[in-house]
GROMACS .gro file of C-alpha atoms in nm:
model
  459
    1UNK     CA    1  -1.061   1.020   1.349
    2UNK     CA    2  -1.095   1.091   0.975
    3UNK     CA    3  -1.244   0.822   0.752
    4UNK     CA    4  -1.170   0.738   0.393
    5UNK     CA    5  -1.431   0.755   0.120
    6UNK     CA    6  -1.375   0.386   0.051
    7UNK     CA    7  -1.434   0.266   0.406
    8UNK     CA    8  -1.744   0.487   0.435
    9UNK     CA    9  -1.900   0.348   0.115
   10UNK     CA   10  -1.798  -0.018   0.140
   11UNK     CA   11  -2.039  -0.304   0.083
   12UNK     CA   12  -2.208  -0.434   0.401
   13UNK     CA   13  -1.931  -0.592   0.604
   14UNK     CA   14  -1.884  -0.965   0.634
   15UNK     CA   15  -1.778  -1.074   0.981
   16UNK     CA   16  -1.503  -1.333   0.975
   17UNK     CA   17  -1.433  -1.575   1.261
   18UNK     CA   18  -1.163  -1.553   1.525
   19UNK     CA   19  -0.926  -1.836   1.622
   20UNK     CA   20  -1.093  -2.056   1.882
   21UNK     CA   21  -0.856  -2.354   1.865
   22UNK     CA   22  -0.514  -2.450   1.733
   23UNK     CA   23  -0.510  -2.470   1.352
   24UNK     CA   24  -0.288  -2.597   1.073
   25UNK     CA   25  -0.267  -2.530   0.700
   26UNK     CA   26  -0.048  -2.555   0.392
   27UNK     CA   27   0.003  -2.180   0.357
   28UNK     CA   28  -0.043  -1.920   0.629
   29UNK     CA   29  -0.085  -1.558   0.521
   30UNK     CA   30  -0.042  -1.270   0.765
   31UNK     CA   31  -0.219  -0.952   0.657
   32UNK     CA   32  -0.575  -0.890   0.538
   33UNK     CA   33  -0.524  -0.620   0.278
   34UNK     CA   34  -0.540  -0.661  -0.097
   35UNK     CA   35  -0.201  -0.833  -0.103
   36UNK     CA   36  -0.297  -1.101   0.147
   37UNK     CA   37  -0.637  -1.158  -0.009
   38UNK     CA   38  -0.491  -1.194  -0.358
   39UNK     CA   39  -0.241  -1.450  -0.231
   40UNK     CA   40  -0.523  -1.637  -0.054
   41UNK     CA   41  -0.733  -1.645  -0.370
   42UNK     CA   42  -0.454  -1.747  -0.607
   43UNK     CA   43  -0.327  -2.023  -0.378
   44UNK     CA   44  -0.669  -2.159  -0.288
   45UNK     CA   45  -0.748  -2.180  -0.659
   46UNK     CA   46  -0.434  -2.394  -0.690
   47UNK     CA   47  -0.568  -2.635  -0.431
   48UNK     CA   48  -0.366  -2.513  -0.134
   49UNK     CA   49  -0.516  -2.517   0.216
   50UNK     CA   50  -0.487  -2.149   0.307
   51UNK     CA   51  -0.542  -1.955   0.628
   52UNK     CA   52  -0.529  -1.574   0.628
   53UNK     CA   53  -0.484  -1.394   0.961
   54UNK     CA   54  -0.575  -1.027   1.003
   55UNK     CA   55  -0.502  -0.857   1.335
   56UNK     CA   56  -0.797  -0.614   1.301
   57UNK     CA   57  -1.058  -0.631   1.023
   58UNK     CA   58  -0.970  -0.695   0.661
   59UNK     CA   59  -0.912  -0.400   0.426
   60UNK     CA   60  -0.895  -0.143   0.705
   61UNK     CA   61  -0.529  -0.048   0.652
   62UNK     CA   62  -0.338   0.064   0.344
   63UNK     CA   63  -0.594  -0.079   0.100
   64UNK     CA   64  -0.886   0.107   0.257
   65UNK     CA   65  -0.691   0.433   0.267
   66UNK     CA   66  -0.544   0.437  -0.085
   67UNK     CA   67  -0.628   0.664  -0.380
   68UNK     CA   68  -0.786   0.377  -0.572
   69UNK     CA   69  -0.576   0.417  -0.889
   70UNK     CA   70  -0.518   0.088  -1.068
   71UNK     CA   71  -0.268   0.162  -1.340
   72UNK     CA   72   0.076   0.076  -1.472
   73UNK     CA   73   0.158   0.449  -1.475
   74UNK     CA   74   0.330   0.472  -1.137
   75UNK     CA   75   0.427   0.839  -1.156
   76UNK     CA   76   0.772   0.891  -1.316
   77UNK     CA   77   0.917   0.542  -1.283
   78UNK     CA   78   1.011   0.377  -1.611
   79UNK     CA   79   1.301   0.605  -1.708
   80UNK     CA   80   1.454   0.543  -1.366
   81UNK     CA   81   1.387   0.170  -1.386
   82UNK     CA   82   1.569   0.154  -1.720
   83UNK     CA   83   1.862   0.343  -1.569
   84UNK     CA   84   1.877   0.110  -1.268
   85UNK     CA   85   1.782  -0.226  -1.420
   86UNK     CA   86   1.781  -0.198  -1.800
   87UNK     CA   87   1.501  -0.203  -2.058
   88UNK     CA   88   1.413  -0.571  -2.025
   89UNK     CA   89   1.364  -0.551  -1.648
   90UNK     CA   90   1.161  -0.231  -1.682
   91UNK     CA   91   0.944  -0.419  -1.930
   92UNK     CA   92   0.903  -0.704  -1.680
   93UNK     CA   93   0.785  -0.456  -1.415
   94UNK     CA   94   0.534  -0.311  -1.661
   95UNK     CA   95   0.407  -0.652  -1.771
   96UNK     CA   96   0.368  -0.782  -1.413
   97UNK     CA   97   0.151  -0.482  -1.324
   98UNK     CA   98  -0.041  -0.497  -1.652
   99UNK     CA   99  -0.128  -0.861  -1.583
  100UNK     CA  100  -0.247  -0.761  -1.235
  101UNK     CA  101  -0.483  -0.502  -1.385
  102UNK     CA  102  -0.621  -0.754  -1.632
  103UNK     CA  103  -0.687  -0.995  -1.345
  104UNK     CA  104  -0.876  -0.721  -1.160
  105UNK     CA  105  -1.087  -0.653  -1.468
  106UNK     CA  106  -1.171  -1.023  -1.491
  107UNK     CA  107  -1.335  -1.039  -1.147
  108UNK     CA  108  -1.470  -0.686  -1.085
  109UNK     CA  109  -1.802  -0.532  -1.181
  110UNK     CA  110  -1.886  -0.166  -1.245
  111UNK     CA  111  -1.944  -0.099  -0.875
  112UNK     CA  112  -1.582  -0.199  -0.809
  113UNK     CA  113  -1.383  -0.098  -1.119
  114UNK     CA  114  -1.417   0.179  -1.376
  115UNK     CA  115  -1.208   0.261  -1.682
  116UNK     CA  116  -1.005   0.584  -1.678
  117UNK     CA  117  -0.710   0.721  -1.874
  118UNK     CA  118  -0.396   0.773  -1.663
  119UNK     CA  119  -0.218   1.104  -1.721
  120UNK     CA  120   0.112   1.252  -1.607
  121UNK     CA  121   0.117   1.628  -1.657
  122UNK     CA  122   0.376   1.902  -1.639
  123UNK     CA  123   0.339   2.265  -1.535
  124UNK     CA  124   0.692   2.390  -1.604
  125UNK     CA  125   0.968   2.353  -1.862
  126UNK     CA  126   1.158   2.132  -1.619
  127UNK     CA  127   0.851   1.915  -1.573
  128UNK     CA  128   0.807   1.879  -1.947
  129UNK     CA  129   1.168   1.764  -1.975
  130UNK     CA  130   1.090   1.491  -1.722
  131UNK     CA  131   0.786   1.388  -1.926
  132UNK     CA  132   0.998   1.364  -2.239
  133UNK     CA  133   1.244   1.135  -2.061
  134UNK     CA  134   0.957   0.916  -1.943
  135UNK     CA  135   0.815   0.917  -2.297
  136UNK     CA  136   1.147   0.777  -2.425
  137UNK     CA  137   1.121   0.501  -2.166
  138UNK     CA  138   0.766   0.418  -2.280
  139UNK     CA  139   0.894   0.392  -2.638
  140UNK     CA  140   1.180   0.163  -2.535
  141UNK     CA  141   0.952  -0.066  -2.333
  142UNK     CA  142   0.664  -0.061  -2.580
  143UNK     CA  143   0.406   0.108  -2.357
  144UNK     CA  144   0.132   0.267  -2.572
  145UNK     CA  145   0.094   0.639  -2.498
  146UNK     CA  146  -0.025   0.977  -2.619
  147UNK     CA  147   0.188   1.289  -2.570
  148UNK     CA  148   0.006   1.619  -2.606
  149UNK     CA  149  -0.040   1.969  -2.473
  150UNK     CA  150  -0.258   2.057  -2.177
  151UNK     CA  151  -0.480   1.853  -1.944
  152UNK     CA  152  -0.838   1.869  -2.070
  153UNK     CA  153  -1.028   1.837  -1.741
  154UNK     CA  154  -0.821   2.043  -1.502
  155UNK     CA  155  -0.929   2.400  -1.422
  156UNK     CA  156  -0.573   2.534  -1.403
  157UNK     CA  157  -0.293   2.582  -1.652
  158UNK     CA  158  -0.084   2.280  -1.748
  159UNK     CA  159   0.191   2.239  -2.005
  160UNK     CA  160   0.206   1.883  -2.147
  161UNK     CA  161   0.059   1.542  -2.076
  162UNK     CA  162   0.175   1.182  -2.111
  163UNK     CA  163  -0.129   0.954  -2.124
  164UNK     CA  164  -0.187   0.580  -2.106
  165UNK     CA  165  -0.543   0.518  -2.220
  166UNK     CA  166  -0.801   0.279  -2.079
  167UNK     CA  167  -0.639   0.211  -1.744
  168UNK     CA  168  -0.853   0.146  -1.436
  169UNK     CA  169  -0.953   0.285  -1.103
  170UNK     CA  170  -1.117   0.079  -0.834
  171UNK     CA  171  -1.316   0.111  -0.518
  172UNK     CA  172  -1.041  -0.067  -0.325
  173UNK     CA  173  -1.257  -0.184  -0.035
  174UNK     CA  174  -1.545  -0.312  -0.247
  175UNK     CA  175  -1.297  -0.479  -0.478
  176UNK     CA  176  -1.120  -0.633  -0.180
  177UNK     CA  177  -1.453  -0.754  -0.041
  178UNK     CA  178  -1.524  -0.924  -0.375
  179UNK     CA  179  -1.179  -1.084  -0.369
  180UNK     CA  180  -1.229  -1.205  -0.011
  181UNK     CA  181  -1.554  -1.378  -0.108
  182UNK     CA  182  -1.386  -1.543  -0.407
  183UNK     CA  183  -1.099  -1.658  -0.187
  184UNK     CA  184  -1.342  -1.811   0.062
  185UNK     CA  185  -1.535  -1.977  -0.218
  186UNK     CA  186  -1.208  -2.130  -0.339
  187UNK     CA  187  -1.151  -2.273   0.010
  188UNK     CA  188  -0.937  -2.014   0.191
  189UNK     CA  189  -1.009  -1.953   0.560
  190UNK     CA  190  -1.011  -1.581   0.654
  191UNK     CA  191  -0.972  -1.503   1.023
  192UNK     CA  192  -0.994  -1.159   1.183
  193UNK     CA  193  -0.875  -1.014   1.516
  194UNK     CA  194  -0.582  -1.254   1.521
  195UNK     CA  195  -0.271  -1.075   1.646
  196UNK     CA  196   0.056  -1.261   1.586
  197UNK     CA  197   0.260  -1.254   1.907
  198UNK     CA  198   0.547  -1.488   1.817
  199UNK     CA  199   0.685  -1.666   1.515
  200UNK     CA  200   0.889  -1.987   1.502
  201UNK     CA  201   1.019  -2.048   1.151
  202UNK     CA  202   1.213  -2.360   1.253
  203UNK     CA  203   0.903  -2.540   1.377
  204UNK     CA  204   0.667  -2.368   1.134
  205UNK     CA  205   0.409  -2.210   1.359
  206UNK     CA  206   0.290  -1.874   1.486
  207UNK     CA  207   0.156  -1.805   1.831
  208UNK     CA  208  -0.127  -1.556   1.861
  209UNK     CA  209  -0.185  -1.311   2.144
  210UNK     CA  210  -0.471  -1.542   2.245
  211UNK     CA  211  -0.208  -1.820   2.292
  212UNK     CA  212  -0.359  -2.023   2.007
  213UNK     CA  213  -0.115  -2.185   1.764
  214UNK     CA  214  -0.139  -2.186   1.383
  215UNK     CA  215   0.096  -2.431   1.211
  216UNK     CA  216   0.194  -2.403   0.846
  217UNK     CA  217   0.418  -2.540   0.573
  218UNK     CA  218   0.477  -2.204   0.405
  219UNK     CA  219   0.432  -1.856   0.546
  220UNK     CA  220   0.356  -1.535   0.353
  221UNK     CA  221   0.396  -1.204   0.531
  222UNK     CA  222   0.172  -0.938   0.375
  223UNK     CA  223   0.128  -0.712   0.676
  224UNK     CA  224   0.215  -0.389   0.488
  225UNK     CA  225   0.525  -0.378   0.706
  226UNK     CA  226   0.712  -0.704   0.749
  227UNK     CA  227   0.610  -0.904   1.051
  228UNK     CA  228   0.584  -0.679   1.352
  229UNK     CA  229   0.715  -0.931   1.602
  230UNK     CA  230   1.070  -0.890   1.470
  231UNK     CA  231   1.119  -0.568   1.666
  232UNK     CA  232   1.216  -0.344   1.380
  233UNK     CA  233   1.511  -0.499   1.202
  234UNK     CA  234   1.309  -0.521   0.883
  235UNK     CA  235   1.186  -0.164   0.857
  236UNK     CA  236   1.537  -0.023   0.883
  237UNK     CA  237   1.556  -0.085   0.508
  238UNK     CA  238   1.212   0.055   0.420
  239UNK     CA  239   1.132   0.425   0.395
  240UNK     CA  240   0.779   0.500   0.512
  241UNK     CA  241   0.594   0.795   0.357
  242UNK     CA  242   0.265   0.941   0.479
  243UNK     CA  243   0.026   1.107   0.232
  244UNK     CA  244  -0.303   1.292   0.269
  245UNK     CA  245  -0.623   1.278   0.064
  246UNK     CA  246  -0.948   1.478   0.061
  247UNK     CA  247  -1.268   1.409  -0.132
  248UNK     CA  248  -1.551   1.643  -0.231
  249UNK     CA  249  -1.877   1.585  -0.409
  250UNK     CA  250  -1.882   1.692  -0.773
  251UNK     CA  251  -2.125   1.694  -1.063
  252UNK     CA  252  -1.857   1.662  -1.333
  253UNK     CA  253  -1.654   1.338  -1.318
  254UNK     CA  254  -1.333   1.312  -1.524
  255UNK     CA  255  -1.237   1.053  -1.782
  256UNK     CA  256  -0.875   1.092  -1.668
  257UNK     CA  257  -0.679   1.043  -1.347
  258UNK     CA  258  -0.390   1.285  -1.310
  259UNK     CA  259  -0.051   1.318  -1.141
  260UNK     CA  260   0.172   1.625  -1.162
  261UNK     CA  261   0.540   1.550  -1.222
  262UNK     CA  262   0.652   1.888  -1.088
  263UNK     CA  263   0.544   2.136  -0.822
  264UNK     CA  264   0.284   2.191  -0.702
  265UNK     CA  265   0.267   1.812  -0.678
  266UNK     CA  266  -0.092   1.688  -0.701
  267UNK     CA  267  -0.270   1.359  -0.765
  268UNK     CA  268  -0.626   1.415  -0.888
  269UNK     CA  269  -0.905   1.179  -0.988
  270UNK     CA  270  -1.280   1.141  -0.970
  271UNK     CA  271  -1.498   0.843  -0.891
  272UNK     CA  272  -1.868   0.768  -0.901
  273UNK     CA  273  -2.015   0.557  -0.621
  274UNK     CA  274  -2.384   0.465  -0.616
  275UNK     CA  275  -2.466   0.753  -0.849
  276UNK     CA  276  -2.270   1.018  -0.657
  277UNK     CA  277  -1.947   1.153  -0.807
  278UNK     CA  278  -1.649   1.266  -0.599
  279UNK     CA  279  -1.324   1.443  -0.678
  280UNK     CA  280  -1.017   1.325  -0.487
  281UNK     CA  281  -0.706   1.534  -0.427
  282UNK     CA  282  -0.380   1.400  -0.282
  283UNK     CA  283  -0.126   1.679  -0.255
  284UNK     CA  284   0.079   1.650   0.064
  285UNK     CA  285   0.324   1.389   0.191
  286UNK     CA  286   0.611   1.357   0.439
  287UNK     CA  287   0.815   1.086   0.616
  288UNK     CA  288   0.594   0.898   0.862
  289UNK     CA  289   0.576   1.061   1.203
  290UNK     CA  290   0.776   1.366   1.095
  291UNK     CA  291   0.490   1.616   1.122
  292UNK     CA  292   0.310   1.703   1.444
  293UNK     CA  293   0.060   1.964   1.325
  294UNK     CA  294  -0.111   1.743   1.069
  295UNK     CA  295  -0.440   1.933   1.084
  296UNK     CA  296  -0.257   2.213   0.905
  297UNK     CA  297  -0.187   1.970   0.621
  298UNK     CA  298  -0.555   1.879   0.599
  299UNK     CA  299  -0.644   2.248   0.601
  300UNK     CA  300  -0.406   2.323   0.312
  301UNK     CA  301  -0.536   2.023   0.120
  302UNK     CA  302  -0.901   2.120   0.155
  303UNK     CA  303  -0.821   2.483   0.072
  304UNK     CA  304  -0.652   2.367  -0.249
  305UNK     CA  305  -0.952   2.149  -0.330
  306UNK     CA  306  -1.182   2.448  -0.289
  307UNK     CA  307  -0.977   2.713  -0.468
  308UNK     CA  308  -0.781   2.527  -0.735
  309UNK     CA  309  -1.031   2.254  -0.821
  310UNK     CA  310  -1.342   2.461  -0.741
  311UNK     CA  311  -1.493   2.188  -0.521
  312UNK     CA  312  -1.636   2.309  -0.192
  313UNK     CA  313  -1.856   2.022  -0.070
  314UNK     CA  314  -1.578   1.834   0.109
  315UNK     CA  315  -1.704   1.518   0.276
  316UNK     CA  316  -1.404   1.295   0.350
  317UNK     CA  317  -1.038   1.333   0.438
  318UNK     CA  318  -0.788   1.065   0.532
  319UNK     CA  319  -0.424   0.965   0.520
  320UNK     CA  320  -0.217   0.656   0.445
  321UNK     CA  321   0.134   0.521   0.494
  322UNK     CA  322   0.340   0.347   0.230
  323UNK     CA  323   0.678   0.174   0.269
  324UNK     CA  324   0.926   0.190  -0.018
  325UNK     CA  325   1.232  -0.018  -0.101
  326UNK     CA  326   1.562   0.153  -0.187
  327UNK     CA  327   1.534   0.080  -0.562
  328UNK     CA  328   1.162   0.131  -0.656
  329UNK     CA  329   1.080  -0.241  -0.697
  330UNK     CA  330   0.871  -0.411  -0.425
  331UNK     CA  331   0.995  -0.720  -0.244
  332UNK     CA  332   0.805  -1.038  -0.334
  333UNK     CA  333   0.933  -1.389  -0.279
  334UNK     CA  334   1.121  -1.609  -0.035
  335UNK     CA  335   1.317  -1.387   0.199
  336UNK     CA  336   1.641  -1.583   0.153
  337UNK     CA  337   1.779  -1.921   0.053
  338UNK     CA  338   1.827  -2.005   0.422
  339UNK     CA  339   1.457  -1.948   0.497
  340UNK     CA  340   1.291  -2.083   0.180
  341UNK     CA  341   0.947  -2.139   0.335
  342UNK     CA  342   0.894  -1.776   0.444
  343UNK     CA  343   0.778  -1.530   0.179
  344UNK     CA  344   0.734  -1.157   0.200
  345UNK     CA  345   0.541  -0.897   0.002
  346UNK     CA  346   0.602  -0.530   0.082
  347UNK     CA  347   0.744  -0.197  -0.037
  348UNK     CA  348   0.483  -0.095  -0.295
  349UNK     CA  349   0.582   0.274  -0.301
  350UNK     CA  350   0.224   0.413  -0.308
  351UNK     CA  351   0.128   0.180  -0.594
  352UNK     CA  352   0.002  -0.113  -0.395
  353UNK     CA  353  -0.318  -0.178  -0.585
  354UNK     CA  354  -0.148  -0.324  -0.892
  355UNK     CA  355   0.181  -0.419  -0.724
  356UNK     CA  356   0.008  -0.617  -0.449
  357UNK     CA  357  -0.161  -0.841  -0.703
  358UNK     CA  358   0.156  -0.866  -0.913
  359UNK     CA  359   0.350  -0.970  -0.603
  360UNK     CA  360   0.080  -1.219  -0.506
  361UNK     CA  361   0.114  -1.384  -0.845
  362UNK     CA  362   0.493  -1.403  -0.806
  363UNK     CA  363   0.468  -1.567  -0.464
  364UNK     CA  364   0.191  -1.805  -0.566
  365UNK     CA  365   0.392  -1.918  -0.867
  366UNK     CA  366   0.696  -1.976  -0.645
  367UNK     CA  367   0.497  -2.189  -0.399
  368UNK     CA  368   0.332  -2.405  -0.667
  369UNK     CA  369   0.654  -2.436  -0.869
  370UNK     CA  370   0.553  -2.232  -1.171
  371UNK     CA  371   0.808  -2.004  -1.344
  372UNK     CA  372   0.744  -1.630  -1.325
  373UNK     CA  373   0.946  -1.383  -1.531
  374UNK     CA  374   0.928  -1.121  -1.254
  375UNK     CA  375   1.052  -1.338  -0.966
  376UNK     CA  376   1.418  -1.241  -0.987
  377UNK     CA  377   1.348  -0.870  -1.031
  378UNK     CA  378   1.117  -0.861  -0.727
  379UNK     CA  379   1.328  -1.094  -0.511
  380UNK     CA  380   1.405  -0.973  -0.156
  381UNK     CA  381   1.752  -1.120  -0.207
  382UNK     CA  382   1.848  -0.859  -0.467
  383UNK     CA  383   1.953  -0.626  -0.183
  384UNK     CA  384   2.081  -0.707   0.166
  385UNK     CA  385   1.721  -0.686   0.288
  386UNK     CA  386   1.666  -1.059   0.246
  387UNK     CA  387   1.973  -1.155   0.446
  388UNK     CA  388   1.894  -0.905   0.722
  389UNK     CA  389   1.536  -1.022   0.743
  390UNK     CA  390   1.641  -1.386   0.755
  391UNK     CA  391   1.885  -1.305   1.034
  392UNK     CA  392   1.613  -1.121   1.227
  393UNK     CA  393   1.391  -1.427   1.203
  394UNK     CA  394   1.664  -1.644   1.354
  395UNK     CA  395   1.724  -1.423   1.657
  396UNK     CA  396   1.526  -1.454   1.976
  397UNK     CA  397   1.456  -1.155   2.193
  398UNK     CA  398   1.641  -0.915   1.969
  399UNK     CA  399   1.673  -0.569   2.121
  400UNK     CA  400   1.805  -0.244   1.985
  401UNK     CA  401   1.917   0.046   2.201
  402UNK     CA  402   1.679   0.327   2.275
  403UNK     CA  403   1.678   0.636   2.057
  404UNK     CA  404   1.807   0.877   2.317
  405UNK     CA  405   1.752   1.189   2.111
  406UNK     CA  406   1.382   1.122   2.096
  407UNK     CA  407   1.363   1.087   2.472
  408UNK     CA  408   1.533   1.420   2.529
  409UNK     CA  409   1.343   1.616   2.268
  410UNK     CA  410   0.986   1.508   2.352
  411UNK     CA  411   0.968   1.407   2.715
  412UNK     CA  412   0.591   1.464   2.730
  413UNK     CA  413   0.506   1.198   2.470
  414UNK     CA  414   0.467   0.823   2.530
  415UNK     CA  415   0.739   0.587   2.413
  416UNK     CA  416   0.670   0.377   2.104
  417UNK     CA  417   0.657   0.010   2.201
  418UNK     CA  418   0.836  -0.092   1.882
  419UNK     CA  419   1.191   0.036   1.932
  420UNK     CA  420   1.174   0.304   2.198
  421UNK     CA  421   1.130   0.626   2.002
  422UNK     CA  422   0.919   0.906   2.141
  423UNK     CA  423   0.587   0.938   1.961
  424UNK     CA  424   0.427   1.262   1.846
  425UNK     CA  425   0.062   1.357   1.884
  426UNK     CA  426  -0.106   1.388   1.544
  427UNK     CA  427  -0.380   1.646   1.593
  428UNK     CA  428  -0.535   1.595   1.251
  429UNK     CA  429  -0.590   1.220   1.287
  430UNK     CA  430  -0.601   1.213   1.669
  431UNK     CA  431  -0.325   0.953   1.687
  432UNK     CA  432   0.018   0.904   1.842
  433UNK     CA  433   0.267   0.866   1.553
  434UNK     CA  434   0.623   0.735   1.571
  435UNK     CA  435   0.875   0.921   1.353
  436UNK     CA  436   1.125   0.634   1.346
  437UNK     CA  437   0.940   0.353   1.170
  438UNK     CA  438   0.584   0.473   1.124
  439UNK     CA  439   0.393   0.299   1.405
  440UNK     CA  440   0.062   0.466   1.489
  441UNK     CA  441  -0.151   0.440   1.802
  442UNK     CA  442  -0.507   0.547   1.876
  443UNK     CA  443  -0.577   0.812   2.138
  444UNK     CA  444  -0.628   0.539   2.400
  445UNK     CA  445  -0.283   0.393   2.320
  446UNK     CA  446  -0.400   0.086   2.126
  447UNK     CA  447  -0.210  -0.005   1.810
  448UNK     CA  448  -0.360   0.135   1.491
  449UNK     CA  449  -0.078   0.053   1.251
  450UNK     CA  450   0.248  -0.142   1.285
  451UNK     CA  451   0.529  -0.223   1.311
  452UNK     CA  452   0.451  -0.189   1.686
  453UNK     CA  453   0.239  -0.468   1.836
  454UNK     CA  454   0.195  -0.355   2.197
  455UNK     CA  455  -0.013  -0.056   2.313
  456UNK     CA  456   0.139   0.262   2.450
  457UNK     CA  457   0.181   0.314   2.821
  458UNK     CA  458  -0.019   0.633   2.873
  459UNK     CA  459   0.010   0.622   3.251
   0.00000   0.00000   0.00000
């Protein structure tokens, strides 16, 4: 299987304990990515007794397979946010993410965080029109920017650029490892290889696959997808997109990190790790599980890296999945008024590095009773998601009918254990992928990525 640059160059791994006996805590966090770790750190610093459960090893999922961009420039987003929510709410979104970046700067060193300008660039007249609309949004919100012609670092023709200076890029795994150590130092208990098998929100406990019980007062679900044990109700409202990244060694690192706003759509940045610089290209995406011949995507990506960006020493390639909400804003907060002790953080739309920490701050403030200007904007209750999720929590043994079309079309593939869709073999990553809700399984059938919790039957 392919490996990300970040996982390959992480700090030496810390081994965290497993659950050997029943436990209890003030706040239980499910999910050991950046979101869960930030919640653990913030809450432990507030004096809460925190347990974080990770079903595999921390930072191995979305965090370890990201692009590493830590910026408030989330592609073309602010013009649309103003249209959907108004200027003041768009400003709240910006400020929440800006505060997250400043927090990251406060704890990271140069091995974990580097300064870089963030640049949107156009290649066509239509793309430039989109940039001009985004520029107007920046002006309305008060985001400092530079608008100019041409991207200085890129070896191909570009039209115009919209730049936010002095943003950041991180080594997401090293940064997460730093955050995990700080969370532990503050008193949080981090536990790995702890698969949640059942959840009882009335009696405030989870049961693990090992049959151990962890009791809590408040629960935070940060598992990238909402809690897998709910058999899929939650992901019906989240679109899951899969994207592909390749990295090559380079001798000329950039001061900028780039995203094209028009076609060909590319995200480009460089990073320097232990004295070696790399150029990263992300240029392909599709709905999770929708593509079978994924090696072709990797081949196109690496060919583009070689020909367009003139980088031939390709050393890493990987992919990641990202759920999105229907309206661009992540969900962060109590899932509903009827389930006030269960919080959720998800739907980062490929911008989880800043949004995860922004969401962690929102949830922490809610639990400790501190006002947060972003809480209403990010609330799961702003759509029918919160009500549906609350209802799913209250149902026992919920089942949904099989997806018959999948059974007819791909009778040679194993059935996803989440909701009965037929999986597809992903040749590039050597995994079984589900096109319905994004579950992924290793070649031996074991679960690689939720929402599925049970292995495939390969017999």
